[in-house]
C-alpha cells in the first residue's frame, strides 16, 4: 500500500536522508509475513527495508561528520525500518560517505548482504590484510545477494573458492572470481563435491535446506559450516558440537552492523574491487514488483528500488 506520511525528523544523533535507492533483503518480506513476530515489527504502521543510499537533507544537533548535501550509504535501524520511502532517518553511526564513483544502486546493495558476506568470511578465517593462510572455501547459492559478494570478497582474501549456483548463472559466478563452479542440480552439486577433490576448510552456507550429512564428508579435519540464515535448530546443532568437542563445527552467523565494515565495503566498490550485481530495478511506485521477486527467492544479485 502506498500512503503519504509526514517527513520524519532526525534526533540529535541521526540524519535525515532523501533516498535515491534501496535494496531488498529476505528479512524484509519475512518481517511482513509475520515470521519475526512478536518481536518485529515493534509497532504499526511499519515501513520496511533498511539498506539505502541517498543525500543528507538535515542533521541532528550532535552530528558532526555529515552535512546537508552529503551523499551517503546507510543501514537503517532494523526496528524502525523506513527504507521504502522518499525520506528516512538514519543513525549517523551506521551511515558512511558515498564517493561519486559509487552509484546509489551499488551502495544500497551493500549494508546487509555484503556485510554478512564479509563477517561470515572473517568467521571462517579469512583476512583482508594479506596475512591469511590459504583456505579452501565453499560458497553455496553464490549468485544470490550474499553469495555474489562472498565470492568476490573471498578472492580478495586470496582464498580458493568453490561455488554453487543454478546453471544459468555459472558464467556470472566464474566472472566474479570463483575457481570452481557447480550447478547445484548436478550430481557433484547435490553432494557438494569439489571438482578438484579439495576438502573445504569452511562453507559459507547462503542456501537453505542442505543437511549436515551432505557437508560433513567434504570438510577438512577442522572444517566449519558458517550458516548465514540460521534458524533455532542451527544454534542447537552448534551447541551440541561444542559440548561434544567436535572438530567439525556449525557456526550460526548473526550480523553485527559495523560502520567500519560499511566503510571498507564502500571503499572496495570505489576502487572497483567489489561490485554489486543488480538483478532488477523497480521504481518506488512499483515496489511491489521487486517485493514479489525477492519473495520468489531466485534473484541474481540485488533487487533495487529507485526513488
Short mmCIF file of C-alpha atoms in Angstrom, two decimals:
data_model
loop_
_atom_site.label_atom_id
_atom_site.label_comp_id
_atom_site.label_asym_id
_atom_site.label_seq_id
_atom_site.Cartn_x
_atom_site.Cartn_y
_atom_site.Cartn_z
CA UNK A 1 0.00 0.00 0.00
CA UNK A 2 1.31 3.45 -0.94
CA UNK A 3 0.39 6.18 1.53
CA UNK A 4 1.54 9.69 2.39
CA UNK A 5 3.09 10.13 5.82
CA UNK A 6 4.91 13.10 7.39
CA UNK A 7 8.61 13.52 6.61
CA UNK A 8 10.41 12.24 9.73
CA UNK A 9 12.64 14.47 11.84
CA UNK A 10 16.14 13.39 12.90
CA UNK A 11 17.04 13.03 16.57
CA UNK A 12 20.30 14.50 17.82
CA UNK A 13 22.42 11.56 16.60
CA UNK A 14 20.53 10.97 13.35
CA UNK A 15 20.50 12.31 9.80
CA UNK A 16 17.50 12.86 7.55
CA UNK A 17 18.03 11.37 4.09
CA UNK A 18 16.33 12.00 0.79
CA UNK A 19 16.53 8.48 -0.57
CA UNK A 20 17.81 7.65 -4.04
CA UNK A 21 17.85 3.85 -3.88
CA UNK A 22 17.13 0.96 -1.53
CA UNK A 23 17.79 -2.75 -1.77
CA UNK A 24 15.57 -5.61 -0.65
CA UNK A 25 16.64 -8.49 1.58
CA UNK A 26 14.75 -11.67 2.53
CA UNK A 27 14.40 -10.43 6.10
CA UNK A 28 12.18 -7.62 4.77
CA UNK A 29 9.43 -9.84 3.42
CA UNK A 30 9.82 -12.30 6.31
CA UNK A 31 9.04 -9.40 8.64
CA UNK A 32 5.98 -8.52 6.55
CA UNK A 33 4.73 -12.13 6.69
CA UNK A 34 5.00 -12.10 10.48
CA UNK A 35 7.84 -14.63 10.67
CA UNK A 36 9.62 -12.50 13.28
CA UNK A 37 6.61 -11.76 15.48
CA UNK A 38 6.15 -10.97 18.33
CA UNK A 39 9.48 -9.09 18.27
CA UNK A 40 9.34 -7.41 14.86
CA UNK A 41 7.92 -5.12 13.78
CA UNK A 42 7.52 -3.49 17.20
CA UNK A 43 4.58 -1.32 16.09
CA UNK A 44 2.36 -0.45 13.15
CA UNK A 45 2.22 1.16 10.68
CA UNK A 46 5.69 -0.08 9.69
CA UNK A 47 7.69 0.96 6.61
CA UNK A 48 10.08 -1.90 5.76
CA UNK A 49 13.64 -2.01 4.34
CA UNK A 50 16.92 -0.93 5.93
CA UNK A 51 19.53 -0.74 3.13
CA UNK A 52 19.57 2.66 1.46
CA UNK A 53 21.60 5.28 -0.38
CA UNK A 54 20.70 8.94 -0.60
CA UNK A 55 21.52 12.54 0.21
CA UNK A 56 21.68 14.15 3.64
CA UNK A 57 18.98 16.81 3.99
CA UNK A 58 19.26 17.61 7.70
CA UNK A 59 21.50 16.55 10.58
CA UNK A 60 20.79 16.19 14.29
CA UNK A 61 22.37 18.54 16.80
CA UNK A 62 25.08 16.05 17.85
CA UNK A 63 26.10 15.01 14.33
CA UNK A 64 29.47 16.43 13.27
CA UNK A 65 30.60 14.08 10.49
CA UNK A 66 27.84 14.87 7.97
CA UNK A 67 26.27 17.96 6.49
CA UNK A 68 23.39 18.71 4.16
CA UNK A 69 24.25 17.68 0.60
CA UNK A 70 26.49 14.74 1.51
CA UNK A 71 25.89 11.55 -0.48
CA UNK A 72 25.77 8.51 1.77
CA UNK A 73 25.07 4.81 2.21
CA UNK A 74 23.22 3.79 5.34
CA UNK A 75 21.79 0.82 7.17
CA UNK A 76 18.63 1.97 8.92
CA UNK A 77 17.80 0.70 12.40
CA UNK A 78 16.03 -2.61 11.84
CA UNK A 79 13.30 -2.00 14.41
CA UNK A 80 12.43 1.32 12.79
CA UNK A 81 12.83 0.41 9.09
CA UNK A 82 11.78 3.19 6.76
CA UNK A 83 13.65 2.42 3.53
CA UNK A 84 10.68 2.08 1.18
CA UNK A 85 10.01 5.80 1.21
CA UNK A 86 11.20 9.08 -0.22
CA UNK A 87 12.70 10.22 3.10
CA UNK A 88 14.10 8.31 6.07
CA UNK A 89 16.07 8.98 9.23
CA UNK A 90 19.30 7.05 9.79
CA UNK A 91 21.69 6.68 12.69
CA UNK A 92 24.88 8.61 11.98
CA UNK A 93 26.87 5.66 13.37
CA UNK A 94 25.60 3.36 10.59
CA UNK A 95 25.94 5.91 7.80
CA UNK A 96 29.05 6.40 5.65
CA UNK A 97 30.04 8.82 2.93
CA UNK A 98 29.43 7.64 -0.64
CA UNK A 99 32.02 8.82 -3.16
CA UNK A 100 30.97 9.87 -6.65
CA UNK A 101 32.37 6.62 -8.07
CA UNK A 102 29.72 4.60 -6.19
CA UNK A 103 26.22 4.82 -7.64
CA UNK A 104 23.13 4.82 -5.39
CA UNK A 105 22.22 1.28 -6.52
CA UNK A 106 25.75 -0.05 -5.91
CA UNK A 107 25.81 1.49 -2.44
CA UNK A 108 22.31 0.45 -1.43
CA UNK A 109 23.11 -3.19 -2.11
CA UNK A 110 25.88 -3.33 0.48
CA UNK A 111 24.70 -2.93 4.10
CA UNK A 112 23.11 -6.29 4.97
CA UNK A 113 24.23 -8.57 2.13
CA UNK A 114 27.86 -7.52 1.73
CA UNK A 115 28.36 -7.04 5.48
CA UNK A 116 27.01 -10.54 6.09
CA UNK A 117 29.37 -11.96 3.46
CA UNK A 118 32.32 -10.10 4.99
CA UNK A 119 31.61 -11.18 8.56
CA UNK A 120 30.91 -14.77 7.51
CA UNK A 121 34.27 -14.96 5.75
CA UNK A 122 36.05 -13.49 8.76
CA UNK A 123 34.34 -16.11 10.92
CA UNK A 124 35.68 -18.72 8.50
CA UNK A 125 39.23 -17.42 8.99
CA UNK A 126 39.60 -15.03 6.06
CA UNK A 127 41.83 -11.99 6.49
CA UNK A 128 41.99 -8.93 4.27
CA UNK A 129 45.40 -7.59 5.22
CA UNK A 130 47.42 -10.13 3.24
CA UNK A 131 48.24 -12.24 6.30
CA UNK A 132 45.75 -15.06 5.72
CA UNK A 133 46.84 -18.64 5.25
CA UNK A 134 45.45 -20.41 2.16
CA UNK A 135 41.96 -21.74 2.72
CA UNK A 136 39.53 -23.72 0.59
CA UNK A 137 36.04 -22.23 0.80
CA UNK A 138 32.68 -23.46 -0.49
CA UNK A 139 30.03 -20.80 -1.08
CA UNK A 140 26.52 -22.06 -1.73
CA UNK A 141 23.88 -20.00 -3.60
CA UNK A 142 26.79 -17.96 -4.92
CA UNK A 143 24.74 -15.89 -7.38
CA UNK A 144 22.40 -14.55 -4.69
CA UNK A 145 22.54 -11.35 -2.67
CA UNK A 146 25.02 -12.51 -0.03
CA UNK A 147 26.69 -15.14 -2.20
CA UNK A 148 27.82 -12.90 -5.05
CA UNK A 149 29.56 -10.58 -2.59
CA UNK A 150 31.07 -13.54 -0.72
CA UNK A 151 32.72 -14.89 -3.88
CA UNK A 152 34.36 -11.54 -4.64
CA UNK A 153 35.47 -10.93 -1.06
CA UNK A 154 36.86 -14.45 -0.72
CA UNK A 155 39.04 -13.91 -3.78
CA UNK A 156 40.24 -10.58 -2.37
CA UNK A 157 41.36 -12.59 0.66
CA UNK A 158 43.23 -15.00 -1.68
CA UNK A 159 41.06 -17.99 -0.87
CA UNK A 160 40.34 -20.91 -3.19
CA UNK A 161 36.62 -20.70 -3.95
CA UNK A 162 34.26 -23.47 -4.98
CA UNK A 163 30.75 -22.13 -5.57
CA UNK A 164 27.30 -23.48 -6.31
CA UNK A 165 24.54 -21.80 -8.30
CA UNK A 166 21.95 -22.53 -10.97
CA UNK A 167 23.14 -23.43 -14.46
CA UNK A 168 22.12 -20.04 -15.89
CA UNK A 169 24.47 -18.22 -13.52
CA UNK A 170 27.61 -20.34 -13.84
CA UNK A 171 29.37 -17.89 -16.18
CA UNK A 172 28.48 -14.96 -13.92
CA UNK A 173 29.87 -16.64 -10.81
CA UNK A 174 33.07 -17.55 -12.70
CA UNK A 175 33.39 -13.91 -13.75
CA UNK A 176 33.19 -12.88 -10.08
CA UNK A 177 36.31 -14.96 -9.42
CA UNK A 178 35.20 -18.43 -8.35
CA UNK A 179 37.81 -21.10 -9.09
CA UNK A 180 35.25 -23.89 -9.44
CA UNK A 181 31.51 -23.59 -10.03
CA UNK A 182 28.96 -26.36 -9.59
CA UNK A 183 25.42 -26.48 -10.94
CA UNK A 184 23.57 -27.24 -7.70
CA UNK A 185 21.27 -29.61 -9.58
CA UNK A 186 24.16 -31.71 -10.96
CA UNK A 187 25.38 -34.84 -9.18
CA UNK A 188 28.50 -33.13 -7.82
CA UNK A 189 26.42 -30.09 -6.94
CA UNK A 190 23.97 -32.17 -4.94
CA UNK A 191 26.73 -33.77 -2.88
CA UNK A 192 28.85 -30.57 -2.91
CA UNK A 193 31.96 -32.38 -4.10
CA UNK A 194 34.79 -30.18 -5.33
CA UNK A 195 35.82 -30.99 -8.94
CA UNK A 196 39.46 -30.85 -7.82
CA UNK A 197 38.82 -33.12 -4.85
CA UNK A 198 39.66 -30.42 -2.30
CA UNK A 199 38.23 -30.60 1.20
CA UNK A 200 36.69 -27.36 2.44
CA UNK A 201 38.16 -25.54 5.41
CA UNK A 202 34.89 -23.64 5.61
CA UNK A 203 31.49 -23.43 3.94
CA UNK A 204 29.61 -20.15 3.65
CA UNK A 205 26.09 -21.56 3.56
CA UNK A 206 23.92 -19.00 1.82
CA UNK A 207 21.35 -21.59 0.77
CA UNK A 208 18.79 -23.38 2.92
CA UNK A 209 17.71 -26.98 3.27
CA UNK A 210 21.16 -28.64 3.00
CA UNK A 211 21.72 -31.24 5.72
CA UNK A 212 24.89 -31.52 7.79
CA UNK A 213 25.37 -35.04 6.43
CA UNK A 214 25.99 -33.52 2.98
CA UNK A 215 28.59 -31.04 4.24
CA UNK A 216 30.43 -33.27 6.70
CA UNK A 217 32.30 -35.61 4.30
CA UNK A 218 33.51 -32.62 2.28
CA UNK A 219 35.02 -30.75 5.23
CA UNK A 220 38.67 -30.76 6.23
CA UNK A 221 39.63 -32.06 9.68
CA UNK A 222 38.72 -28.78 11.41
CA UNK A 223 36.23 -27.53 8.84
CA UNK A 224 33.24 -25.39 9.74
CA UNK A 225 29.91 -24.52 8.15
CA UNK A 226 29.02 -20.85 8.62
CA UNK A 227 25.24 -20.51 8.26
CA UNK A 228 24.21 -17.01 7.19
CA UNK A 229 20.46 -17.56 7.76
CA UNK A 230 20.41 -19.62 10.97
CA UNK A 231 17.21 -20.97 12.49
CA UNK A 232 16.76 -22.18 16.09
CA UNK A 233 17.93 -25.68 15.17
CA UNK A 234 21.21 -24.23 13.83
CA UNK A 235 22.01 -22.90 17.30
CA UNK A 236 21.11 -26.24 18.87
CA UNK A 237 23.42 -28.13 16.48
CA UNK A 238 26.19 -25.63 17.10
CA UNK A 239 25.88 -26.04 20.87
CA UNK A 240 25.89 -29.84 20.59
CA UNK A 241 29.09 -29.82 18.59
CA UNK A 242 30.73 -27.54 21.14
CA UNK A 243 29.62 -29.78 24.01
CA UNK A 244 30.99 -32.88 22.29
CA UNK A 245 34.23 -31.07 21.33
CA UNK A 246 33.69 -31.99 17.68
CA UNK A 247 36.44 -30.78 15.36
CA UNK A 248 33.98 -30.06 12.57
CA UNK A 249 31.56 -27.33 13.57
CA UNK A 250 28.37 -25.48 12.65
CA UNK A 251 28.66 -21.73 13.18
CA UNK A 252 25.45 -19.63 13.21
CA UNK A 253 26.05 -16.24 11.61
CA UNK A 254 24.33 -13.24 13.23
CA UNK A 255 25.13 -9.94 11.51
CA UNK A 256 26.58 -7.25 13.77
CA UNK A 257 26.23 -3.97 11.83
CA UNK A 258 29.51 -2.04 11.92
CA UNK A 259 30.40 1.34 10.49
CA UNK A 260 33.96 0.18 9.78
CA UNK A 261 32.70 -2.73 7.68
CA UNK A 262 30.43 -0.47 5.63
CA UNK A 263 33.29 1.99 5.04
CA UNK A 264 35.54 -0.87 3.94
CA UNK A 265 32.94 -2.20 1.51
CA UNK A 266 32.13 1.21 0.00
CA UNK A 267 35.86 1.73 -0.45
CA UNK A 268 36.19 -1.54 -2.34
CA UNK A 269 33.37 -0.54 -4.69
CA UNK A 270 35.06 2.83 -5.28
CA UNK A 271 38.31 1.03 -6.15
CA UNK A 272 36.40 -1.34 -8.48
CA UNK A 273 37.48 -4.35 -6.39
CA UNK A 274 33.88 -5.21 -5.48
CA UNK A 275 30.71 -4.81 -7.48
CA UNK A 276 27.02 -5.02 -6.81
CA UNK A 277 25.30 -7.25 -9.34
CA UNK A 278 21.86 -5.77 -9.93
CA UNK A 279 19.14 -8.31 -10.65
CA UNK A 280 16.47 -5.72 -11.43
CA UNK A 281 15.45 -2.12 -10.77
CA UNK A 282 11.97 -1.01 -9.77
CA UNK A 283 10.54 2.43 -9.16
CA UNK A 284 9.21 3.09 -5.67
CA UNK A 285 5.74 3.40 -7.21
CA UNK A 286 6.10 -0.22 -8.41
CA UNK A 287 8.00 -1.57 -5.41
CA UNK A 288 5.56 -4.47 -5.12
CA UNK A 289 7.06 -5.98 -8.29
CA UNK A 290 10.51 -6.08 -6.73
CA UNK A 291 8.99 -7.34 -3.48
CA UNK A 292 7.38 -10.28 -5.27
CA UNK A 293 10.66 -11.10 -6.98
CA UNK A 294 12.50 -11.05 -3.66
CA UNK A 295 9.93 -13.43 -2.16
CA UNK A 296 10.39 -15.76 -5.13
CA UNK A 297 13.96 -16.35 -3.96
CA UNK A 298 15.71 -16.65 -7.32
CA UNK A 299 17.19 -13.19 -7.78
CA UNK A 300 20.68 -12.91 -9.24
CA UNK A 301 22.42 -10.33 -7.07
CA UNK A 302 20.40 -7.50 -5.60
CA UNK A 303 16.88 -6.17 -6.24
CA UNK A 304 16.96 -2.38 -6.23
CA UNK A 305 14.15 0.08 -5.57
CA UNK A 306 14.79 3.55 -7.05
CA UNK A 307 13.09 6.68 -5.79
#
